[in-house]
mmCIF file of N, CA and C in Angstrom:
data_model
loop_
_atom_site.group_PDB
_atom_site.id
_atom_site.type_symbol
_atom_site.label_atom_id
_atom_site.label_comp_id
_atom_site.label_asym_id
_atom_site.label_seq_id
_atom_site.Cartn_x
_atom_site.Cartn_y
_atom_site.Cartn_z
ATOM 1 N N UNK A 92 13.357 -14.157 44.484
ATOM 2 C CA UNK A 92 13.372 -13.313 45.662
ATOM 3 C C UNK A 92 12.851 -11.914 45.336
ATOM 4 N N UNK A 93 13.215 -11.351 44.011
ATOM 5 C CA UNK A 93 12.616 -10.058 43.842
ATOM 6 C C UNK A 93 10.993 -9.996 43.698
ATOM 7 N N UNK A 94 10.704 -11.291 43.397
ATOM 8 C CA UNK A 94 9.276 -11.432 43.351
ATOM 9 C C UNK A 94 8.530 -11.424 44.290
ATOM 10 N N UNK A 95 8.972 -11.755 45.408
ATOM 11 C CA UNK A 95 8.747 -11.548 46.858
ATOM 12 C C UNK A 95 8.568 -10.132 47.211
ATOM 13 N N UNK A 96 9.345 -9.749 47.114
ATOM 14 C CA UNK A 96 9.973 -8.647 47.815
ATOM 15 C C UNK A 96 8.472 -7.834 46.725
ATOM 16 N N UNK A 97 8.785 -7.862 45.378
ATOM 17 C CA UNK A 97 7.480 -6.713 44.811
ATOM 18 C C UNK A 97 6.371 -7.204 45.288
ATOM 19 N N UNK A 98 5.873 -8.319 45.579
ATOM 20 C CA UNK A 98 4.399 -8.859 45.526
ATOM 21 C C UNK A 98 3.961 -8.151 47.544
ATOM 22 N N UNK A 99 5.168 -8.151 48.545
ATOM 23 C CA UNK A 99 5.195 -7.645 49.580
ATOM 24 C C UNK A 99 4.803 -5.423 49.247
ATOM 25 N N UNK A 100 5.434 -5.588 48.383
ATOM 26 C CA UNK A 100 5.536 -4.254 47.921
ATOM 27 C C UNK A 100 4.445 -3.711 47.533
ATOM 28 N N UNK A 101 3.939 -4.560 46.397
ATOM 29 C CA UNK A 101 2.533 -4.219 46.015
ATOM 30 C C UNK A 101 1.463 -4.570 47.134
ATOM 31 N N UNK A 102 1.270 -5.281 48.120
ATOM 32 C CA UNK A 102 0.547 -5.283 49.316
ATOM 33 C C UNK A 102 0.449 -4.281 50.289
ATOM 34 N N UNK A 103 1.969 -3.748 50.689
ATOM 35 C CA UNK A 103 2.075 -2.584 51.157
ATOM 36 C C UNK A 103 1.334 -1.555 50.918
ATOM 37 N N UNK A 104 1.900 -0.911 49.525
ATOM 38 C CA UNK A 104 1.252 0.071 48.706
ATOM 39 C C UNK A 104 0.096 -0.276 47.553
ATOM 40 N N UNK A 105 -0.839 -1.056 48.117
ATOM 41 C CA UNK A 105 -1.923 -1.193 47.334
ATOM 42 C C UNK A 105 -3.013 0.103 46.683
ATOM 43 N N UNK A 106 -3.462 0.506 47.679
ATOM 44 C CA UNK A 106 -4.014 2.062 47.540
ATOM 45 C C UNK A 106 -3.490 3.078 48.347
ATOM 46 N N UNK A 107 -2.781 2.529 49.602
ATOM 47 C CA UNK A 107 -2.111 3.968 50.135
ATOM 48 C C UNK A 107 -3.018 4.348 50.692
ATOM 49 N N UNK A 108 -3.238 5.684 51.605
ATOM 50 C CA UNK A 108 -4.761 6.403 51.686
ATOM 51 C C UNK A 108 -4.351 6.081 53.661
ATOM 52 N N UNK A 109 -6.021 6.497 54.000
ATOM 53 C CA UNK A 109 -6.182 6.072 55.297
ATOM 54 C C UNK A 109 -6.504 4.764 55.444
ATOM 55 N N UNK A 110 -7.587 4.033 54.619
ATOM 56 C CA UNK A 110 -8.540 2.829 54.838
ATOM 57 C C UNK A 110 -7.584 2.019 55.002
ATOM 58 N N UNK A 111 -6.203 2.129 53.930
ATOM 59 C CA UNK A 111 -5.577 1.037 53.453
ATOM 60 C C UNK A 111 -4.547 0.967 54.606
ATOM 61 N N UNK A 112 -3.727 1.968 55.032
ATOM 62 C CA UNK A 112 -2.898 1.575 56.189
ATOM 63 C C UNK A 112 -3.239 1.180 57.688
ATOM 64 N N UNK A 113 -4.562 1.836 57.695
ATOM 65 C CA UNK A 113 -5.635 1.415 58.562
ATOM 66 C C UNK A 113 -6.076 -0.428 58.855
ATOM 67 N N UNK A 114 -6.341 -0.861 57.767
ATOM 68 C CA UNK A 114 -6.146 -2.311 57.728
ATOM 69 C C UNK A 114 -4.987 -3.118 58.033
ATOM 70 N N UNK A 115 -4.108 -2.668 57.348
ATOM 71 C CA UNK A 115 -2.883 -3.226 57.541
ATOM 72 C C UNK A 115 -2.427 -3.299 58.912
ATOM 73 N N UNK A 116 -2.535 -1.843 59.486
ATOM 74 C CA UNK A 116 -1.791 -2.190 61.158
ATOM 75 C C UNK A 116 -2.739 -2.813 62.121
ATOM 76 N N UNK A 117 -4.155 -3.110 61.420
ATOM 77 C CA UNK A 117 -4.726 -3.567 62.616
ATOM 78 C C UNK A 117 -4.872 -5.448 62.100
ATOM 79 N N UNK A 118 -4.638 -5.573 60.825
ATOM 80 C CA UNK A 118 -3.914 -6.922 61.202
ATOM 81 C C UNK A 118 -2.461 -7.057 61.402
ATOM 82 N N UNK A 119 -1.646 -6.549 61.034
ATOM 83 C CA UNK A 119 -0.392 -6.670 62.015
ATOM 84 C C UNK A 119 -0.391 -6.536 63.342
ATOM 85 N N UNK A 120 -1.380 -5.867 63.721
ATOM 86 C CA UNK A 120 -0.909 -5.579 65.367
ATOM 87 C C UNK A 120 -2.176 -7.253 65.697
ATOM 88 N N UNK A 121 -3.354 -7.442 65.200
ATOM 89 C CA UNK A 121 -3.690 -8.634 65.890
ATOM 90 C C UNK A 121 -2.944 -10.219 65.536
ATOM 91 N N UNK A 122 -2.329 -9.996 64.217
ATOM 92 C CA UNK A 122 -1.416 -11.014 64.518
ATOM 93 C C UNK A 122 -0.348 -10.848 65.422
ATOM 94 N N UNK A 123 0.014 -9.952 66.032
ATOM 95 C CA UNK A 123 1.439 -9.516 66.934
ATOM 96 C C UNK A 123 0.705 -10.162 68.352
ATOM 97 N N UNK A 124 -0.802 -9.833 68.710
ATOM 98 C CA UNK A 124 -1.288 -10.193 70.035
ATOM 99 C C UNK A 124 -1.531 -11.637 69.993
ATOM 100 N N UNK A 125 -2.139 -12.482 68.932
ATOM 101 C CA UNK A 125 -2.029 -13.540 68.580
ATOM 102 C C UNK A 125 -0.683 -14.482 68.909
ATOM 103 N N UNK A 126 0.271 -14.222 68.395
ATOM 104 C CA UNK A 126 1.705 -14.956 68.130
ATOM 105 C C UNK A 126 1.786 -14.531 69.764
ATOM 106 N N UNK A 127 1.896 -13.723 70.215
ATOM 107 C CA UNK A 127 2.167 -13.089 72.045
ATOM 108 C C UNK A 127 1.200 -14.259 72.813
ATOM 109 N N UNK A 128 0.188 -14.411 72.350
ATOM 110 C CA UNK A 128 -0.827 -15.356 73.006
ATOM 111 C C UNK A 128 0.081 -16.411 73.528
ATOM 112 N N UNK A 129 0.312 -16.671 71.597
ATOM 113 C CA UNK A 129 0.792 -18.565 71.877
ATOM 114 C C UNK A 129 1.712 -18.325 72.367
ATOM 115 N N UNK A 130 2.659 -17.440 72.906
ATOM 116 C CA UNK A 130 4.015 -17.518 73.335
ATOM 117 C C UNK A 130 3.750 -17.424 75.013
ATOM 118 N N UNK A 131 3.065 -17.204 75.514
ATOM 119 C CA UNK A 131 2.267 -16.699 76.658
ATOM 120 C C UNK A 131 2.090 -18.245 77.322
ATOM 121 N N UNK A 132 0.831 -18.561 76.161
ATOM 122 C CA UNK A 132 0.501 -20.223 76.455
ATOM 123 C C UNK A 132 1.577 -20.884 77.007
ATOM 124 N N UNK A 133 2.469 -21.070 75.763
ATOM 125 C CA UNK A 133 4.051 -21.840 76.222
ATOM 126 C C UNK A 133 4.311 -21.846 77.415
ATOM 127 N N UNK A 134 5.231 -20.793 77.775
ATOM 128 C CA UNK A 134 5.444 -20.605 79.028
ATOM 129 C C UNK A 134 4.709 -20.591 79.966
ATOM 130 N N UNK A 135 3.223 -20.603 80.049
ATOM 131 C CA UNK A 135 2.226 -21.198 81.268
ATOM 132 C C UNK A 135 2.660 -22.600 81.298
ATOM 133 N N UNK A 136 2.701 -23.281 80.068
ATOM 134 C CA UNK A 136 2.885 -24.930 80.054
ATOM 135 C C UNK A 136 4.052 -25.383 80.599
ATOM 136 N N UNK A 137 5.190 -24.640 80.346
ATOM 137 C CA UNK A 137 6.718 -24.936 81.340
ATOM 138 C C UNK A 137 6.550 -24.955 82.120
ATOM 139 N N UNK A 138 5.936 -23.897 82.930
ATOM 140 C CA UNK A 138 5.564 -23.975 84.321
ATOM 141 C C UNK A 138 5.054 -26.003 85.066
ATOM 142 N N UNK A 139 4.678 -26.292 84.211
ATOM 143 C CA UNK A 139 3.875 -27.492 84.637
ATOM 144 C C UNK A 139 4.901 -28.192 84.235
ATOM 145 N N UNK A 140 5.949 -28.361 83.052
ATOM 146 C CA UNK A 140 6.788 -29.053 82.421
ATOM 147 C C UNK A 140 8.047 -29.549 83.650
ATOM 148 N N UNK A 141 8.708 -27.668 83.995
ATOM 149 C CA UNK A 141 9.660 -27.829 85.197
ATOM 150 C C UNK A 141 10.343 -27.016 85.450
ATOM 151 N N UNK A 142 10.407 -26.235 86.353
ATOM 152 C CA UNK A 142 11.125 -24.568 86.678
ATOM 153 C C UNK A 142 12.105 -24.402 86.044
ATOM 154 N N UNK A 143 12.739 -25.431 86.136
ATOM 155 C CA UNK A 143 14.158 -25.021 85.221
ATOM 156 C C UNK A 143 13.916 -24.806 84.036
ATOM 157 N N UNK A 144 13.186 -25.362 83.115
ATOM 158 C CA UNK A 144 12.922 -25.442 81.843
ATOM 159 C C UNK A 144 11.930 -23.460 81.686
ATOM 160 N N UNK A 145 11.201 -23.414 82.672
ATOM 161 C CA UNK A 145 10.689 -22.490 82.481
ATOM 162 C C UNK A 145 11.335 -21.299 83.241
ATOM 163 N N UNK A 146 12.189 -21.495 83.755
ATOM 164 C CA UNK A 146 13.190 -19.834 84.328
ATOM 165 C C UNK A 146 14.536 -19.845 83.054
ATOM 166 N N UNK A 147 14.592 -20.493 82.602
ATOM 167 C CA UNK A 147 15.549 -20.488 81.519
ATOM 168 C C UNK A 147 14.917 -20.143 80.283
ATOM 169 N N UNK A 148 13.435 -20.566 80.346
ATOM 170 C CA UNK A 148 12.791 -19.535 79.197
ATOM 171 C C UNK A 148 12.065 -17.795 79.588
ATOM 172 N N UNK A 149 12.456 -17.770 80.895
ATOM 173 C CA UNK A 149 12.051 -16.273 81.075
ATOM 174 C C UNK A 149 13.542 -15.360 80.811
ATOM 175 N N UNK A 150 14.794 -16.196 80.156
ATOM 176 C CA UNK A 150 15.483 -15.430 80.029
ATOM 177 C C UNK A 150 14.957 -14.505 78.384
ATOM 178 N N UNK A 151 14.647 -15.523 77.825
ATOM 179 C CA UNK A 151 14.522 -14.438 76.840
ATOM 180 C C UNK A 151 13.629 -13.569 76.623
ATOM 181 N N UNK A 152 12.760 -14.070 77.924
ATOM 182 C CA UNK A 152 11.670 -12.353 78.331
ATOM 183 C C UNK A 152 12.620 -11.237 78.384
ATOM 184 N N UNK A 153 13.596 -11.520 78.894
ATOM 185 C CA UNK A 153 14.395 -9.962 79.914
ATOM 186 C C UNK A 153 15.893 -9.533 78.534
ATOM 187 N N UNK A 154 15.187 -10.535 77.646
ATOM 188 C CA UNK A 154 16.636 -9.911 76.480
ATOM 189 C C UNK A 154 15.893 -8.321 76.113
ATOM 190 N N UNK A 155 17.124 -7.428 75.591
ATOM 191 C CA UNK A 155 16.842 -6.532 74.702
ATOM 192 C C UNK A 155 15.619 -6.433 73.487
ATOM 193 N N UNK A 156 16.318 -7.663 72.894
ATOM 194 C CA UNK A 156 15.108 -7.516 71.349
ATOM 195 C C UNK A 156 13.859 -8.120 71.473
ATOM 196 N N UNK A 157 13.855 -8.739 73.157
ATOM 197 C CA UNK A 157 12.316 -9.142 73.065
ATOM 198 C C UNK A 157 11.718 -7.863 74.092
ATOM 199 N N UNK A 158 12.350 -7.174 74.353
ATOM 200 C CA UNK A 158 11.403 -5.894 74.985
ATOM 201 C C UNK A 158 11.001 -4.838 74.032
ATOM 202 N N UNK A 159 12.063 -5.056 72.801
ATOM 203 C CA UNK A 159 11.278 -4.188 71.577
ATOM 204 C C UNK A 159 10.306 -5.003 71.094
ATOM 205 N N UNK A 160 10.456 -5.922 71.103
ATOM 206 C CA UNK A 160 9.326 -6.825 70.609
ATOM 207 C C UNK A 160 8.015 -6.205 71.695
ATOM 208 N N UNK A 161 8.009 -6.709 72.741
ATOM 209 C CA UNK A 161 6.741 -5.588 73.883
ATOM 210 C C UNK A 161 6.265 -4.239 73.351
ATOM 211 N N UNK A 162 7.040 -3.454 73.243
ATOM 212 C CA UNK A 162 6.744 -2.023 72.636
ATOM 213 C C UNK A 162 6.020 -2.217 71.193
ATOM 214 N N UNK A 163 6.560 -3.285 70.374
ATOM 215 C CA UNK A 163 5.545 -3.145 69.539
ATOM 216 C C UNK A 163 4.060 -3.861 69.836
ATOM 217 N N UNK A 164 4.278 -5.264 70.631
ATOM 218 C CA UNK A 164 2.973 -4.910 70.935
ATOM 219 C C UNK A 164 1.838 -4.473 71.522
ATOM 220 N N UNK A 165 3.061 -3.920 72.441
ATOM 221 C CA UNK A 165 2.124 -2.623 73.095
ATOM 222 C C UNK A 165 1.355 -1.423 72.137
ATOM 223 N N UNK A 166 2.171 -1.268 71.103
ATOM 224 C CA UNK A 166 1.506 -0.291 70.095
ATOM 225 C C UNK A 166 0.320 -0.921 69.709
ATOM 226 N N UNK A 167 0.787 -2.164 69.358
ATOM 227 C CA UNK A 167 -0.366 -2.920 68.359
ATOM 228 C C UNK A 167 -1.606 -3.644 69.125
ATOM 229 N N UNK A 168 -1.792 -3.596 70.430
ATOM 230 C CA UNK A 168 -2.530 -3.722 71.264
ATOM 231 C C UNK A 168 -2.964 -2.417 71.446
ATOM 232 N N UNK A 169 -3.209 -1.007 71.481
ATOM 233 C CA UNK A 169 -3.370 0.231 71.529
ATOM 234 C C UNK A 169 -4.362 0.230 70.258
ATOM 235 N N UNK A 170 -3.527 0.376 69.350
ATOM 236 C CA UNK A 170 -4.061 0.634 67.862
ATOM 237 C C UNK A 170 -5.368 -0.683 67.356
ATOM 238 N N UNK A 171 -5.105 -1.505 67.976
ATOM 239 C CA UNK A 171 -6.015 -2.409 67.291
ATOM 240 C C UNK A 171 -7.585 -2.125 68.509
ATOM 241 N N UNK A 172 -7.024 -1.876 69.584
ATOM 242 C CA UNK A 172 -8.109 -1.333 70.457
ATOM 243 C C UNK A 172 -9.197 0.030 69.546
ATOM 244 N N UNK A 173 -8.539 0.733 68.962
ATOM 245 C CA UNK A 173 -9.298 2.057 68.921
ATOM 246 C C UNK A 173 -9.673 1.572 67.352
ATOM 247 N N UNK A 174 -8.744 1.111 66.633
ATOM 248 C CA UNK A 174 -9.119 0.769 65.520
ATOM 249 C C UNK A 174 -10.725 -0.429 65.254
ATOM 250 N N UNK A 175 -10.606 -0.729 66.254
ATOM 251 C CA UNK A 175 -11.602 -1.599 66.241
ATOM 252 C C UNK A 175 -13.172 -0.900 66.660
ATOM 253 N N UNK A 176 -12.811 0.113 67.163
ATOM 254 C CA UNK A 176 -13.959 0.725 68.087
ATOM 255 C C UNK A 176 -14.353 1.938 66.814
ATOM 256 N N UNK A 177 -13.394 2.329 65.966
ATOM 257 C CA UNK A 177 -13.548 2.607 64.559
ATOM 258 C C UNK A 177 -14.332 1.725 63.874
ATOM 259 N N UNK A 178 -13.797 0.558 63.391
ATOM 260 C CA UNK A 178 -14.927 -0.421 62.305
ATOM 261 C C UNK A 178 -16.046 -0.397 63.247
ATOM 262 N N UNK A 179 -16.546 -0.747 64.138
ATOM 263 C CA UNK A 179 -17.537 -0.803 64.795
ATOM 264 C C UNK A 179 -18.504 0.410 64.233
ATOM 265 N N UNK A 180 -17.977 1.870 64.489
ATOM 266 C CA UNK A 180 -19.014 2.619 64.363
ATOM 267 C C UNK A 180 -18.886 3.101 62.752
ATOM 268 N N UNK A 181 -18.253 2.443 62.043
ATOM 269 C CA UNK A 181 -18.484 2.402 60.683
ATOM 270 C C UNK A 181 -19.123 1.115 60.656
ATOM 271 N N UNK A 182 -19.248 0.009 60.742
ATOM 272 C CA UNK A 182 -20.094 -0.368 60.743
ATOM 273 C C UNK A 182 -21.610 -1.018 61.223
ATOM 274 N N UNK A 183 -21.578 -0.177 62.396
ATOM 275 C CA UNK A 183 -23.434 0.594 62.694
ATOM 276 C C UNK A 183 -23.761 1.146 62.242
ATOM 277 N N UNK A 184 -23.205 2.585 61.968
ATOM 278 C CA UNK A 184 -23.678 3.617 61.408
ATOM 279 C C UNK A 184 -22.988 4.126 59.889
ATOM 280 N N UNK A 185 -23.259 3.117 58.924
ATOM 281 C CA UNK A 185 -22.209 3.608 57.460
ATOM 282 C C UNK A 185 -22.996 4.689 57.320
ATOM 283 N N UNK A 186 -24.531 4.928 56.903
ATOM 284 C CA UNK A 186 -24.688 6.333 56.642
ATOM 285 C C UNK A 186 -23.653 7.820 57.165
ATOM 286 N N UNK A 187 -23.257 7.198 58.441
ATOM 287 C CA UNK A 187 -22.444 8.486 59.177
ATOM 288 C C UNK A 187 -21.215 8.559 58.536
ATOM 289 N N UNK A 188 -20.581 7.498 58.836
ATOM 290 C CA UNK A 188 -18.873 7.091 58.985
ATOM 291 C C UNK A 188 -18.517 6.508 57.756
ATOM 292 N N UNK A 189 -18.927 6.382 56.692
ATOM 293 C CA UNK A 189 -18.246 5.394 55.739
ATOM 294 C C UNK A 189 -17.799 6.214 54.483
ATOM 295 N N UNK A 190 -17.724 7.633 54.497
ATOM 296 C CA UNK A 190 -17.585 8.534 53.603
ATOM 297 C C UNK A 190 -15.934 8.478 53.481
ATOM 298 N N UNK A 191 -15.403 9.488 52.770
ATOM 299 C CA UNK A 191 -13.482 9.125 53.080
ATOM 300 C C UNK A 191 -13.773 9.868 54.056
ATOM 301 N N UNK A 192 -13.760 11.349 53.859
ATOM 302 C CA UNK A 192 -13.534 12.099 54.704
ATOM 303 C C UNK A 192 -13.581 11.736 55.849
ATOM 304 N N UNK A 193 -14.745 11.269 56.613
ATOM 305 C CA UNK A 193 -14.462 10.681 57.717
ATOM 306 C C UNK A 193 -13.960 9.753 58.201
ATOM 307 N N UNK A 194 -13.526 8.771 57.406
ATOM 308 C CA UNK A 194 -12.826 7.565 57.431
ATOM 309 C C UNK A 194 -11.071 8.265 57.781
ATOM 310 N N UNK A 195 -11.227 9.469 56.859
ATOM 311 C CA UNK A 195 -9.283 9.947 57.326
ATOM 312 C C UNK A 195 -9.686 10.977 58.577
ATOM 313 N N UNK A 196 -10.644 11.137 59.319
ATOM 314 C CA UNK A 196 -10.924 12.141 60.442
ATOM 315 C C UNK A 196 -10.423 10.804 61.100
ATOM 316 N N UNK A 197 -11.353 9.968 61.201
ATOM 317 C CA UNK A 197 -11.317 8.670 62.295
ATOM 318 C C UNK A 197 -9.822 8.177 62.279
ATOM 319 N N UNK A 198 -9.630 7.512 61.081
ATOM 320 C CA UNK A 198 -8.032 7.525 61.169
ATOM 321 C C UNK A 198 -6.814 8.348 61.832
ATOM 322 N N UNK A 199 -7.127 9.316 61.532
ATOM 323 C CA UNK A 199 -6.650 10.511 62.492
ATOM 324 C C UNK A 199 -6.605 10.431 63.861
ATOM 325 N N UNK A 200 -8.014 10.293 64.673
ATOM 326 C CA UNK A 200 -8.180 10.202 65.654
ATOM 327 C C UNK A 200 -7.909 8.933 66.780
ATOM 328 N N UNK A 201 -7.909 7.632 65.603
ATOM 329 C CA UNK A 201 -7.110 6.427 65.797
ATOM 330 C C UNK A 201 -5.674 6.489 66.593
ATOM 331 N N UNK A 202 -4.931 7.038 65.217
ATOM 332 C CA UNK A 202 -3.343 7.354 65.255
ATOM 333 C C UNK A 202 -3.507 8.433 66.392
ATOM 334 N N UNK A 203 -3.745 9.310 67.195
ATOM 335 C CA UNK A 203 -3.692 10.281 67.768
ATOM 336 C C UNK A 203 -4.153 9.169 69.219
ATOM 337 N N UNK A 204 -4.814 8.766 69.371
ATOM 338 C CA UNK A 204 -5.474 8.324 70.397
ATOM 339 C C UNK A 204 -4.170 7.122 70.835
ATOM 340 N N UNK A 205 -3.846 6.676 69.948
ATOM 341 C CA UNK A 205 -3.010 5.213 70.238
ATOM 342 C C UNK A 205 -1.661 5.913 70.753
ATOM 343 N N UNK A 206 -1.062 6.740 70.120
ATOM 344 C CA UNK A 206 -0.061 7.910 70.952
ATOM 345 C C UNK A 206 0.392 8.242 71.960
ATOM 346 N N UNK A 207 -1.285 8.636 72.069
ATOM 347 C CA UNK A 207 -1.018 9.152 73.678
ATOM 348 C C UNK A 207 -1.488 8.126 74.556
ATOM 349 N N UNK A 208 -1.928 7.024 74.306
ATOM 350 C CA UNK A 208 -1.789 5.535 75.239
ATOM 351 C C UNK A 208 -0.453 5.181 75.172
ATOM 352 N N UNK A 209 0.074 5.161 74.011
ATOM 353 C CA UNK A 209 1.305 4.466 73.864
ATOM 354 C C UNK A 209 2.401 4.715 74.350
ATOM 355 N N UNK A 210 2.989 6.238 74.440
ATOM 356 C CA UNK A 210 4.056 6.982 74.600
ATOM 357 C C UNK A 210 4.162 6.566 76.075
ATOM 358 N N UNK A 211 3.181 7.369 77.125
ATOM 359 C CA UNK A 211 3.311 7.110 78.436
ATOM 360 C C UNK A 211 3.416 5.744 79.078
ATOM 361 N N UNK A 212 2.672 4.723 78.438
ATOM 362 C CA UNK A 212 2.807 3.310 78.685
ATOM 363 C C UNK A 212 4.199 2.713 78.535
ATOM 364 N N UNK A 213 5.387 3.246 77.352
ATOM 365 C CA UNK A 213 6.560 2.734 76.805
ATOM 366 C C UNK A 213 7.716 3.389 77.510
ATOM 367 N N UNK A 214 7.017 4.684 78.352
ATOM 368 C CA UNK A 214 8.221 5.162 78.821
ATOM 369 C C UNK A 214 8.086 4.516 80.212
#
Protein backbone atom coordinates (compact mmCIF):
# COMPACT_ATOMS: atom_id res chain seq x y z
CA UNK A 1 0.00 0.00 0.00
CA UNK A 2 2.83 2.45 0.66
CA UNK A 3 3.91 1.69 -2.74
CA UNK A 4 0.87 2.97 -4.05
CA UNK A 5 0.47 5.71 -2.27
CA UNK A 6 4.53 6.88 -3.35
CA UNK A 7 4.21 5.80 -7.00
CA UNK A 8 0.65 8.22 -6.81
CA UNK A 9 3.04 10.63 -5.12
CA UNK A 10 5.70 10.58 -7.48
CA UNK A 11 3.02 11.21 -10.37
CA UNK A 12 1.67 14.03 -8.57
CA UNK A 13 4.92 15.72 -8.00
CA UNK A 14 6.78 14.70 -11.02
CA UNK A 15 8.19 18.16 -12.05
CA UNK A 16 5.82 20.45 -10.30
CA UNK A 17 5.95 23.77 -12.39
CA UNK A 18 3.02 25.06 -14.62
CA UNK A 19 3.22 22.42 -17.66
CA UNK A 20 3.03 19.69 -15.12
CA UNK A 21 -0.12 20.64 -13.09
CA UNK A 22 -1.46 21.91 -16.21
CA UNK A 23 -1.65 18.31 -17.59
CA UNK A 24 -2.75 16.76 -14.79
CA UNK A 25 -6.06 18.80 -14.27
CA UNK A 26 -6.87 18.67 -17.73
CA UNK A 27 -6.83 14.94 -17.65
CA UNK A 28 -8.58 14.75 -14.48
CA UNK A 29 -11.13 17.07 -15.39
CA UNK A 30 -11.64 15.04 -18.99
CA UNK A 31 -11.80 11.92 -17.27
CA UNK A 32 -14.43 13.59 -14.71
CA UNK A 33 -16.59 14.64 -18.14
CA UNK A 34 -16.03 11.22 -19.49
CA UNK A 35 -17.19 9.02 -16.33
CA UNK A 36 -20.33 12.05 -16.22
CA UNK A 37 -20.94 10.94 -19.89
CA UNK A 38 -21.36 7.28 -19.08
CA UNK A 39 -23.37 8.12 -16.10
CA UNK A 40 -25.59 10.42 -18.22
CA UNK A 41 -25.89 7.50 -20.85
CA UNK A 42 -27.26 5.23 -17.98
CA UNK A 43 -29.86 7.09 -16.95
CA UNK A 44 -31.07 8.01 -20.61
CA UNK A 45 -31.27 4.04 -20.83
CA UNK A 46 -33.62 3.74 -17.55
CA UNK A 47 -35.68 5.93 -19.00
CA UNK A 48 -36.47 3.18 -21.68
CA UNK A 49 -35.83 0.37 -18.94
CA UNK A 50 -38.87 1.92 -16.53
CA UNK A 51 -39.70 5.13 -14.54
CA UNK A 52 -39.46 3.58 -11.53
CA UNK A 53 -36.14 2.21 -12.05
CA UNK A 54 -35.16 5.58 -13.39
CA UNK A 55 -36.83 8.16 -10.70
CA UNK A 56 -35.21 6.07 -8.07
CA UNK A 57 -31.98 6.65 -9.84
CA UNK A 58 -32.49 10.45 -9.99
CA UNK A 59 -32.36 10.15 -6.32
CA UNK A 60 -28.89 10.08 -6.21
CA UNK A 61 -28.74 13.09 -8.58
CA UNK A 62 -30.32 15.30 -5.69
CA UNK A 63 -27.89 13.65 -2.83
CA UNK A 64 -25.35 16.03 -1.25
CA UNK A 65 -22.07 14.27 -2.40
CA UNK A 66 -23.24 13.97 -5.86
CA UNK A 67 -23.74 17.81 -6.18
CA UNK A 68 -20.12 18.14 -5.03
CA UNK A 69 -19.41 15.79 -7.41
CA UNK A 70 -21.21 18.62 -10.18
CA UNK A 71 -19.04 21.41 -8.85
CA UNK A 72 -16.19 19.50 -9.60
CA UNK A 73 -17.18 18.92 -12.82
CA UNK A 74 -18.20 21.96 -13.42
CA UNK A 75 -14.61 23.11 -12.64
CA UNK A 76 -13.23 20.47 -14.77
CA UNK A 77 -15.42 21.23 -17.66
CA UNK A 78 -14.24 25.09 -17.34
CA UNK A 79 -10.59 24.26 -17.04
CA UNK A 80 -10.36 21.68 -19.63
CA UNK A 81 -12.26 24.23 -21.96
CA UNK A 82 -9.51 26.99 -21.73
CA UNK A 83 -6.87 24.55 -21.18
CA UNK A 84 -7.45 23.15 -24.35
CA UNK A 85 -7.71 26.41 -26.27
CA UNK A 86 -4.09 26.76 -24.55
CA UNK A 87 -2.51 23.46 -26.22
CA UNK A 88 -4.07 24.54 -29.31
CA UNK A 89 -2.22 27.80 -29.58
CA UNK A 90 0.88 26.15 -28.33
CA UNK A 91 0.52 23.98 -30.65
CA UNK A 92 0.07 26.23 -33.91
CA UNK A 93 2.19 28.57 -32.96
CA UNK A 94 5.31 26.83 -30.72
CA UNK A 95 7.61 29.51 -32.04
CA UNK A 96 5.26 31.94 -29.89
CA UNK A 97 3.92 29.88 -26.93
CA UNK A 98 6.16 27.03 -26.13
CA UNK A 99 8.81 28.98 -24.11
CA UNK A 100 8.18 28.50 -20.01
CA UNK A 101 7.60 31.81 -19.54
CA UNK A 102 4.75 31.80 -21.50
CA UNK A 103 3.59 28.53 -20.83
CA UNK A 104 3.28 29.95 -16.81
CA UNK A 105 1.62 33.41 -18.38
CA UNK A 106 -0.96 31.00 -20.18
CA UNK A 107 -1.29 28.89 -17.22
CA UNK A 108 -2.04 31.81 -15.35
CA UNK A 109 -4.51 32.99 -17.57
CA UNK A 110 -6.08 29.39 -17.71
CA UNK A 111 -6.49 29.28 -13.82
CA UNK A 112 -7.79 32.93 -13.84
CA UNK A 113 -10.19 32.46 -16.66
CA UNK A 114 -11.72 29.08 -15.25
CA UNK A 115 -12.49 31.20 -11.87
CA UNK A 116 -14.30 33.51 -13.01
CA UNK A 117 -16.53 30.94 -15.13
CA UNK A 118 -16.56 28.85 -12.27
CA UNK A 119 -17.34 30.85 -9.13
CA UNK A 120 -20.54 32.52 -10.64
CA UNK A 121 -21.72 29.25 -12.28
CA UNK A 122 -21.35 27.29 -8.55
CA UNK A 123 -22.98 29.90 -6.74
Amino acid sequence: MASVVASIWQGITYRGREGHYAWLLHRVGGLGILLFLFLHILDIYLIGVSKEVFESFLFFYHSAPFKVLVMGLLFGVFFHAFNGVRIILVDFWPNRFSNWKAQRAMFRIVVALTLIFFIPAAI
